[in-house]
Coordinates of C-alpha atoms in Angstrom, one line a residue:
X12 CA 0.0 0.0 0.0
X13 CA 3.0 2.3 -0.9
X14 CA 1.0 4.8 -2.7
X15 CA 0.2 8.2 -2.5
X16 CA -3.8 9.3 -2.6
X17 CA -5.0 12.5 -4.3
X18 CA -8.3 13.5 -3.0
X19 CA -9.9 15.7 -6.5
X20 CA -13.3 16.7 -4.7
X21 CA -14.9 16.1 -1.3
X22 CA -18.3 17.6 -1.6
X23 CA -21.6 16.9 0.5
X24 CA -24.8 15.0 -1.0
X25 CA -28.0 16.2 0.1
X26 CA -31.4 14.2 -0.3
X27 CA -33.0 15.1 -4.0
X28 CA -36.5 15.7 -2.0
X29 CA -37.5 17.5 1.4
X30 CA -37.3 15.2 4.1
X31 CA -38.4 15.1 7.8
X32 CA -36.8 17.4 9.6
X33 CA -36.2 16.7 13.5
X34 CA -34.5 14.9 16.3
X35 CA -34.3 11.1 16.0
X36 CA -34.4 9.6 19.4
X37 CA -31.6 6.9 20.3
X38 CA -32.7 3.2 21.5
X39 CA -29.9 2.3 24.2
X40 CA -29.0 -0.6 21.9
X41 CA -27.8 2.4 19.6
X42 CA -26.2 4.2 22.4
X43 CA -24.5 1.4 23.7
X44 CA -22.2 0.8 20.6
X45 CA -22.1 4.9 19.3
X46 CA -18.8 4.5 21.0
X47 CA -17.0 2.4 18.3
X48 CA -17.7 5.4 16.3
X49 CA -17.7 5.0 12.4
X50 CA -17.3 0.8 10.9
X51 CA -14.7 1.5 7.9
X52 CA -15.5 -0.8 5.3
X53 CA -14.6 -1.4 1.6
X54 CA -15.6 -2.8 -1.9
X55 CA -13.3 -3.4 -4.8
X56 CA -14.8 -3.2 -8.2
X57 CA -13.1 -4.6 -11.7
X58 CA -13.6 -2.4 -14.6
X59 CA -13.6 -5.8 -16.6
X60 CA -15.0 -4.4 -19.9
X61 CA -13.0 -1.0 -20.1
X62 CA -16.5 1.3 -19.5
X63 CA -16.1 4.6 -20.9
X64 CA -18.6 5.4 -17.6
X65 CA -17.2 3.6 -15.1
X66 CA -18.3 4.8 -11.8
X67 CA -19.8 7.6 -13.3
X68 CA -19.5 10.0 -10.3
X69 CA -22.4 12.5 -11.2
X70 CA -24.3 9.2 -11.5
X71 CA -23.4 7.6 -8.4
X72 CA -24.1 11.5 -6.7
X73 CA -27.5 11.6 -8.2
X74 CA -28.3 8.1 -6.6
X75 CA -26.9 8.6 -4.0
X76 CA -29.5 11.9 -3.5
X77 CA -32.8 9.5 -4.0
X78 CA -31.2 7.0 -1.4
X79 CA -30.8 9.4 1.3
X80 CA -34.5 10.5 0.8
X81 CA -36.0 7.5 2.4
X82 CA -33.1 7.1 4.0
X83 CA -32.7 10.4 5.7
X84 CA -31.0 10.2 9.0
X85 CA -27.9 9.4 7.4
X86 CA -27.6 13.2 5.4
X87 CA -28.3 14.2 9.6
X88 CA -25.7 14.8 12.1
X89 CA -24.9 13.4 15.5
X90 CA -26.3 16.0 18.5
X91 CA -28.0 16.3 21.2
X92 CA -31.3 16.7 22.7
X93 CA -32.6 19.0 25.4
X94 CA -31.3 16.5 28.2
X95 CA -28.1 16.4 26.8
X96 CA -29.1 13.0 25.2
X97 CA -27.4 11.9 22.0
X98 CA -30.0 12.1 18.7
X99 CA -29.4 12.1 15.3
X100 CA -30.1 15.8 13.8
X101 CA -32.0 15.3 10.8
X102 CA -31.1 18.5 8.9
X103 CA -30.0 17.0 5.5
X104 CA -26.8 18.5 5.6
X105 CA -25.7 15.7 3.5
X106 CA -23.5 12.9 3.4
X107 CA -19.8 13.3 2.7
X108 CA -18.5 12.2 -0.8
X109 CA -15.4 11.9 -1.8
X110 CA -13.3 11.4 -4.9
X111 CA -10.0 10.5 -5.0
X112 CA -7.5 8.9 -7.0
X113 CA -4.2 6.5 -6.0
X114 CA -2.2 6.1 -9.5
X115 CA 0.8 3.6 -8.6
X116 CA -1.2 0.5 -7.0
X117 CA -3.6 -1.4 -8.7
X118 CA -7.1 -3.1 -7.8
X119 CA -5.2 -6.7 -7.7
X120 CA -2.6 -5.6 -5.4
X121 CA -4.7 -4.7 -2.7
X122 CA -7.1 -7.4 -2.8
X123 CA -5.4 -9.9 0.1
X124 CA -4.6 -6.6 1.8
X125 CA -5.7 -7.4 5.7
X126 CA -7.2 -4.1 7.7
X127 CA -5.1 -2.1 8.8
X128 CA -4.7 1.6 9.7
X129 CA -2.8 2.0 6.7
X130 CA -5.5 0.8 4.2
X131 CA -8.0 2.9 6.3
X132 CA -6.1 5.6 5.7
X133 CA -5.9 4.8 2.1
X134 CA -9.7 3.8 1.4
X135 CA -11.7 4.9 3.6
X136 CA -12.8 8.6 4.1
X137 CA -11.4 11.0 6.6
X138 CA -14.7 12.7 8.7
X139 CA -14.5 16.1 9.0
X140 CA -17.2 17.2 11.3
X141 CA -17.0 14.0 13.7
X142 CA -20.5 14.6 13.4
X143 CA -21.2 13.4 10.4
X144 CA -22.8 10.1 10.0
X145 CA -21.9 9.1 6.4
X146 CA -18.9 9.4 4.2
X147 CA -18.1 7.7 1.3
X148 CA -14.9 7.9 -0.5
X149 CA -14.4 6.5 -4.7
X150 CA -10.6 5.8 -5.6
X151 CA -9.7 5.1 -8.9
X152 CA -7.0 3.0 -9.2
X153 CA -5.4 1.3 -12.3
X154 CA -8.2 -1.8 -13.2
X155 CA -11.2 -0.7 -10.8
X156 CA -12.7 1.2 -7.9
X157 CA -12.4 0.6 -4.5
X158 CA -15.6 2.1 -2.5
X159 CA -14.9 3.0 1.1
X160 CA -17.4 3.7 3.7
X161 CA -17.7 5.0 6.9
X162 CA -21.4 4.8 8.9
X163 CA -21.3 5.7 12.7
X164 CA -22.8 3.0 14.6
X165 CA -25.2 5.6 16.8
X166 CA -27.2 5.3 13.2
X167 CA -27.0 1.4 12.3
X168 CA -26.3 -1.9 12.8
X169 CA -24.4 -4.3 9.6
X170 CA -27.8 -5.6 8.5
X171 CA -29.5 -1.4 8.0
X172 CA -25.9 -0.6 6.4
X173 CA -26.4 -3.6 3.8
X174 CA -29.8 -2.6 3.1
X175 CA -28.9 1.1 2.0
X176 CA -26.0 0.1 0.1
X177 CA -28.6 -2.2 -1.8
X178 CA -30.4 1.0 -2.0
X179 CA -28.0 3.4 -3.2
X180 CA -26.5 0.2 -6.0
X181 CA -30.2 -0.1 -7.6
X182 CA -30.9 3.5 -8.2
X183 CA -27.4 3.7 -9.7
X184 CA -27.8 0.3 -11.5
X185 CA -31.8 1.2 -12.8
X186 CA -32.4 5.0 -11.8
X187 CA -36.5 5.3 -11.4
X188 CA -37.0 1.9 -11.9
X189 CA -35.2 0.9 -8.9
X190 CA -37.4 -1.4 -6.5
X191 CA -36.9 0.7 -3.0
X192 CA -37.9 -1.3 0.1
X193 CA -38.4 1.7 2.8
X194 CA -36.6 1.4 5.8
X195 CA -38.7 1.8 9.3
X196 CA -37.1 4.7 11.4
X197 CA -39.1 4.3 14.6
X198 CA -36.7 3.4 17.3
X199 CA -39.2 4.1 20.4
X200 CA -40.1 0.4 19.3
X201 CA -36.6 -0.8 21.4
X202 CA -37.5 1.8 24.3
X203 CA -37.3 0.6 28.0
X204 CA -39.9 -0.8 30.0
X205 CA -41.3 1.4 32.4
X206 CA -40.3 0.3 35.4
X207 CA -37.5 -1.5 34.0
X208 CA -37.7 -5.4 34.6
X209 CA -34.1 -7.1 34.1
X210 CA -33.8 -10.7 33.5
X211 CA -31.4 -12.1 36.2
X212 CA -29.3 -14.4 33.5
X213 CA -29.5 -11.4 30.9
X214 CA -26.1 -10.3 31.4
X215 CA -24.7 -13.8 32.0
X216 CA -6.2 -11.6 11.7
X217 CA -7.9 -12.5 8.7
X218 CA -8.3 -16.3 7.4
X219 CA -10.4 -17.8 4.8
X220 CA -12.1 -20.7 5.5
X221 CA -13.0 -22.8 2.2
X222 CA -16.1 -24.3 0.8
X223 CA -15.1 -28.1 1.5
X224 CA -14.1 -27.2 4.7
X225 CA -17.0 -24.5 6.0
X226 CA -19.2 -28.0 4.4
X227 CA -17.1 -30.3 7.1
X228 CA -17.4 -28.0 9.7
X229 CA -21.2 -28.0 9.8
X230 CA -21.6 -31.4 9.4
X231 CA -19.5 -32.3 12.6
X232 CA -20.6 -29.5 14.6
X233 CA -21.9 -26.3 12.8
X234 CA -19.8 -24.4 15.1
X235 CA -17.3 -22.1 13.5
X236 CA -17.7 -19.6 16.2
X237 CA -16.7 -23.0 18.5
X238 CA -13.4 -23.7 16.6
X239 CA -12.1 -20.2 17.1
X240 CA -13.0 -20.1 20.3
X241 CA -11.1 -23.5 20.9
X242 CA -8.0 -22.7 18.8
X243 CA -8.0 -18.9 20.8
X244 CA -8.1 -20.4 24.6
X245 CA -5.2 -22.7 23.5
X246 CA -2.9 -20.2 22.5
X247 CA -3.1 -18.0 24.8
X248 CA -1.9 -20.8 27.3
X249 CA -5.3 -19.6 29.7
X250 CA -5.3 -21.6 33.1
X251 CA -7.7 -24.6 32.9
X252 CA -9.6 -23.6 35.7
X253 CA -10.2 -19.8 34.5
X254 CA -13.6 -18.8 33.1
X255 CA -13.4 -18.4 29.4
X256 CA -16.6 -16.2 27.7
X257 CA -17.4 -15.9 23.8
X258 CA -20.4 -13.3 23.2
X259 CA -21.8 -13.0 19.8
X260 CA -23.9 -10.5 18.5
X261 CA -27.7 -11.7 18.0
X262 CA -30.0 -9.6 15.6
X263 CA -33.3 -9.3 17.7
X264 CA -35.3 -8.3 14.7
X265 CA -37.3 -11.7 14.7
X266 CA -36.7 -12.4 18.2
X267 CA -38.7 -9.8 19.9
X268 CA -43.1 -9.7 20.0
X269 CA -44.2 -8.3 18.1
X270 CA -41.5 -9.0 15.8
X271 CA -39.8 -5.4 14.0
X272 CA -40.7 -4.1 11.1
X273 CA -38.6 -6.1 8.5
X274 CA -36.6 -2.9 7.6
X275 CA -36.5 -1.8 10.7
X276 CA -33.6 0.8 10.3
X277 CA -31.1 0.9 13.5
X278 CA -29.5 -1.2 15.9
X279 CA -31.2 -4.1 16.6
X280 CA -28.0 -6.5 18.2
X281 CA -28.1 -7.9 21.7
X282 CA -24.9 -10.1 22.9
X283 CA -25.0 -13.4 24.0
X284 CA -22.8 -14.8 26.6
X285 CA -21.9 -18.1 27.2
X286 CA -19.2 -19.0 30.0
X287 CA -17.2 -22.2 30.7
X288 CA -13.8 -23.3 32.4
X289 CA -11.3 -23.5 29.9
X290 CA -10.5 -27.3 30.7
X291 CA -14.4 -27.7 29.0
X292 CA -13.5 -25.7 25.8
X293 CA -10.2 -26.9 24.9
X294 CA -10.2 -30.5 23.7
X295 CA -11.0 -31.0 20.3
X296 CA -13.5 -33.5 21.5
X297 CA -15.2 -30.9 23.1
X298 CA -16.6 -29.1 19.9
X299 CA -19.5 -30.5 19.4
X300 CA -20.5 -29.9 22.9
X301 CA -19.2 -26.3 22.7
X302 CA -21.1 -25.3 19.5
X303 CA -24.1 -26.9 21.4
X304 CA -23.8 -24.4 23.8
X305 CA -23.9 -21.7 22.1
X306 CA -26.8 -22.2 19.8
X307 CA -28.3 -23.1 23.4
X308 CA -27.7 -19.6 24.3
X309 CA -28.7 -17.9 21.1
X310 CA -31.9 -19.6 21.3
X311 CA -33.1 -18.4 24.9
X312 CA -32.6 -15.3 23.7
X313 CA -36.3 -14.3 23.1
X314 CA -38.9 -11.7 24.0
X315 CA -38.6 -11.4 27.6
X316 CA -34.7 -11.8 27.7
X317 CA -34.4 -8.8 24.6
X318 CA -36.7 -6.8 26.8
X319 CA -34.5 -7.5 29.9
X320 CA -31.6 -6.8 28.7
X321 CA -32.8 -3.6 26.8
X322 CA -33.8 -2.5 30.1
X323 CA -30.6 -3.5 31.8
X324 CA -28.9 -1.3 29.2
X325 CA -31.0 1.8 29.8
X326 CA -30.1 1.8 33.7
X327 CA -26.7 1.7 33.0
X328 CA -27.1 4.2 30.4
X329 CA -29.2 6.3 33.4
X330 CA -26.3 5.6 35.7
X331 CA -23.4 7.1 33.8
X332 CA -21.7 4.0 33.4
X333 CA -20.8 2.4 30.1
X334 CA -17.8 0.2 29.7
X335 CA -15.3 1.9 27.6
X336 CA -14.4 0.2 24.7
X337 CA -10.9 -1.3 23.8
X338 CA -9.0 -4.7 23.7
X339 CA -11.2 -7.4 25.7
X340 CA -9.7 -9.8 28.8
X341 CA -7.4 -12.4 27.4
X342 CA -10.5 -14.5 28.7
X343 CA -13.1 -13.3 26.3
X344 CA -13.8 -13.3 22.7
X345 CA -16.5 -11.3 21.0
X346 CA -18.0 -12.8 17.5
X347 CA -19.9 -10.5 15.1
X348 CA -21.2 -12.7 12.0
X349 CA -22.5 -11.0 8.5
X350 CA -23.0 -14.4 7.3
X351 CA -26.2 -14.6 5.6
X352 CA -26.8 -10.9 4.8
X353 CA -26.3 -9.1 1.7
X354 CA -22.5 -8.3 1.6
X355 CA -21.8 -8.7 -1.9
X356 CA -25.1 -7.4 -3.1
X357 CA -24.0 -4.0 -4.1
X358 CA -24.2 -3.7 -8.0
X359 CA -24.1 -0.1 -9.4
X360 CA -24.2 -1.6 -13.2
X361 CA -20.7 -2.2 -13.7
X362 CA -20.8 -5.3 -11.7
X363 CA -20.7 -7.1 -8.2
X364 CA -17.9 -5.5 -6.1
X365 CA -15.0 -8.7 -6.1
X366 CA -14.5 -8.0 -2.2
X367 CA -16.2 -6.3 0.7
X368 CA -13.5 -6.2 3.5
X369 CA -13.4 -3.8 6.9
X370 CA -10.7 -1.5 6.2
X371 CA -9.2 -1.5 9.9
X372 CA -10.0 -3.8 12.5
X373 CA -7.7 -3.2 15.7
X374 CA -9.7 -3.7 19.2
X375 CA -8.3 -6.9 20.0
X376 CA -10.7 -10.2 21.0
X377 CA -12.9 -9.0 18.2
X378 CA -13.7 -11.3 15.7
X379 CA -15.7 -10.8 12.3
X380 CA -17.2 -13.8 10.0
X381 CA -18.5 -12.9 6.1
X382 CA -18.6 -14.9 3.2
X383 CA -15.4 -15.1 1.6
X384 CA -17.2 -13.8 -1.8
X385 CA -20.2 -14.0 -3.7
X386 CA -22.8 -16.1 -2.2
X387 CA -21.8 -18.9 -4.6
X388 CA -18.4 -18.8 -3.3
X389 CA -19.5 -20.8 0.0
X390 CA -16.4 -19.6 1.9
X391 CA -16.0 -18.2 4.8
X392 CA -13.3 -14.9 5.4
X393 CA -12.7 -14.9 9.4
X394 CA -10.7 -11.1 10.5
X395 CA -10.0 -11.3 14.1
X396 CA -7.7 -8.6 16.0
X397 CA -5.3 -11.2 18.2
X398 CA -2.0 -10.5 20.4
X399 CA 1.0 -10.4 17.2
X400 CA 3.2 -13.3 19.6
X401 CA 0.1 -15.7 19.2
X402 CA -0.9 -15.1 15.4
X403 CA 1.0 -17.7 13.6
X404 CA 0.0 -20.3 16.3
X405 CA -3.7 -19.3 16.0
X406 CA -3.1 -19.5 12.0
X407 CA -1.5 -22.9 12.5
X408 CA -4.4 -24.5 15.0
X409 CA -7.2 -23.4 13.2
X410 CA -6.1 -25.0 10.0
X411 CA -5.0 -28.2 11.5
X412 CA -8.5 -28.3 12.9
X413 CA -10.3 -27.5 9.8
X414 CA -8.2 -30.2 8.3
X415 CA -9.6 -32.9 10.7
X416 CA -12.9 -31.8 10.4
X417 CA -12.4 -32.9 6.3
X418 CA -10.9 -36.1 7.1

């Protein structure tokens, strides 16, 4: 990533159309994780056929303006409301849109590129206002695009991000004709009880992973999320009688009565816990019972325990007291899956992007699973944030493993 990038404009896209114009109230689901600030992602795109248009920019602008009518909050700003509350500003200010241009790298040489400040710095969009919610940068490089994105995670979870970006694509990809699915913007639907009722058990580096062996892995255990947390316990050498924890993040969409609003647009992600003494997680027999366990926990998460722990989180929110964010206990790992969601689904007519990476992923314990590719592709990419000393061991475990599971 030795290359020098030219930013040519860095103007702000407004909605085409009036929209609402007010304070958007904050769930505590979406105050609870405002403080990891903006997700940097990226697509790469191929200009396979040499298009005279490729990437239009006035086109992707004008899309970009009908997106951001239904999908106003993010052309808002972060602020607050009369209680000193956090809210998102709808004013249409406009999302941030940059164009840039990196002439001495190509698309191909950055494609195994893992995240890293450095391809942050490169791809994704430097905010000016913090404030603002979206920014979107286009670099043209020799053979393609790559599309970097920033969204603050006040505004939305992976599975809202996905759906504007599906959005945005088909009014680039068929202008009027685009089939628009309109998000639902009414958060008060995740509000605290009133009294607040809490649930006593409510708060109980990048690898691919192939197609044969993603196949294996489910028909021994289904439990990918149980391998790294095997492989991860071993290598850090953790005392057999300490308490390991993995939490994963579960979308509550479906989970809660009634259920949301299919588009419901927002944070909708409650962790799951599950706790056990190392000496239970580290055999390799133990992985069946392990993946067991966790889709145990996943499924007691339903209405009442959503509720409870959505009250639980607007307490502590009451209370002044959020955890600060950072590097997790060397006894806990935290697994966020996009697998299953639209990833890849991001055609702006010149194509399906040929990867969709984070740009920078650097809090350490923090893993993320997404398909390795196009759905078709049946692989699974794993980036993780682990201790440098214990990367090649990790790299070295979880591919013996893998390789036993094919066996």
């Amino acid at each position: 990533m030795d290359s020098t990038v030219r930013v040519v404009e860095s103007p702000f896209v407004a909605p085409s159309e009036p929209t609402p114009r007010k304070g958007l109230w904050l769930s505590s689901l979406d105050l609870l994780i405002a403080k990891r600030g903006h997700t940097p992602t990226f697509y790469l795109f191929h200009n396979n056929d040499s298009a005279s248009d490729f990437f239009d920019v006035a086109r992707l602008k004008a899309a970009m303006a009908k997106a951001l009518v239904p999908f106003y909050p993010l052309a808002g700003r972060l602020g607050v409301d009369n209680s000193g509350r956090m809210e998102i500003d709808c004013n249409s200010e406009g999302a941030l849109f940059v164009i840039a241009r990196a002439d001495y790298i190509t698309i191909d040489e950055i494609k195994d590129v893992k995240p890293s400040p450095e391809l942050r710095r490169q791809l994704v969009p430097r905010i000016e206002p913090s404030s603002v919610l979206m920014a979107v940068q286009v670099t043209f490089k020799c053979g393609g695009v790559a599309l970097g994105t920033a969204l603050h995670h006040a505004s939305i979870d992976a599975m809202s991000a996905f759906h504007f970006f599906q959005t945005w694509s088909s009014f680039s990809r068929d202008g009027d004709r685009a089939a628009v699915e309109l998000p639902c913007h009414d958060r008060t639907l995740l509000r605290a009880r009133s009294p607040p009722i809490i649930h006593p058990n409510t708060h109980s580096i990048t690898f691919s992973i192939s197609k044969d062996q993603v196949t294996a892995l489910k028909r021994r255990c289904n439990g990918a999320s149980a391998l790294l947390w095997q492989c991860v316990c071993v290598v850090r050498r953790l005392p057999p009688d300490a308490e390991a924890r993995l939490t994963l993040s579960a979308d509550i969409r479906r989970r809660v009565t009634p259920p949301l609003p299919e588009r419901y647009f927002g944070n909708a992600l409650v962790r799951v816990g599950v706790a056990v003494a190392v000496r239970d997680v580290i055999p390799s027999e133990a992985l069946t019972s392990i993946a067991g366990r966790i889709r145990a926990a996943v499924r007691r998460m339903d209405n009442e325990m959503v509720r409870s722990a959505i009250d639980y989180f607007q307490v502590v929110e009451m209370s002044g007291q959020w955890a600060a964010s950072g590097t997790r206990p060397e006894t806990e790992l935290h697994v966020t899956s996009w697998l299953g969601m639209p990833v890849y689904d991001a055609d702006f007519g010149w194509g399906l992007p040929r990867v969709m990476s984070l740009a920078e992923s650097n809090v350490g314990g923090f893993v993320h699973l997404m398909s390795d590719g196009p759905a078709d592709a049946g692989g699974v990419r794993v980036l993780m944030s682990m201790e440098a000393a214990n990367v090649n061991e990790l790299e070295r475990l979880l591919y013996e493993a893998l390789a036993r599971c094919t066996c």
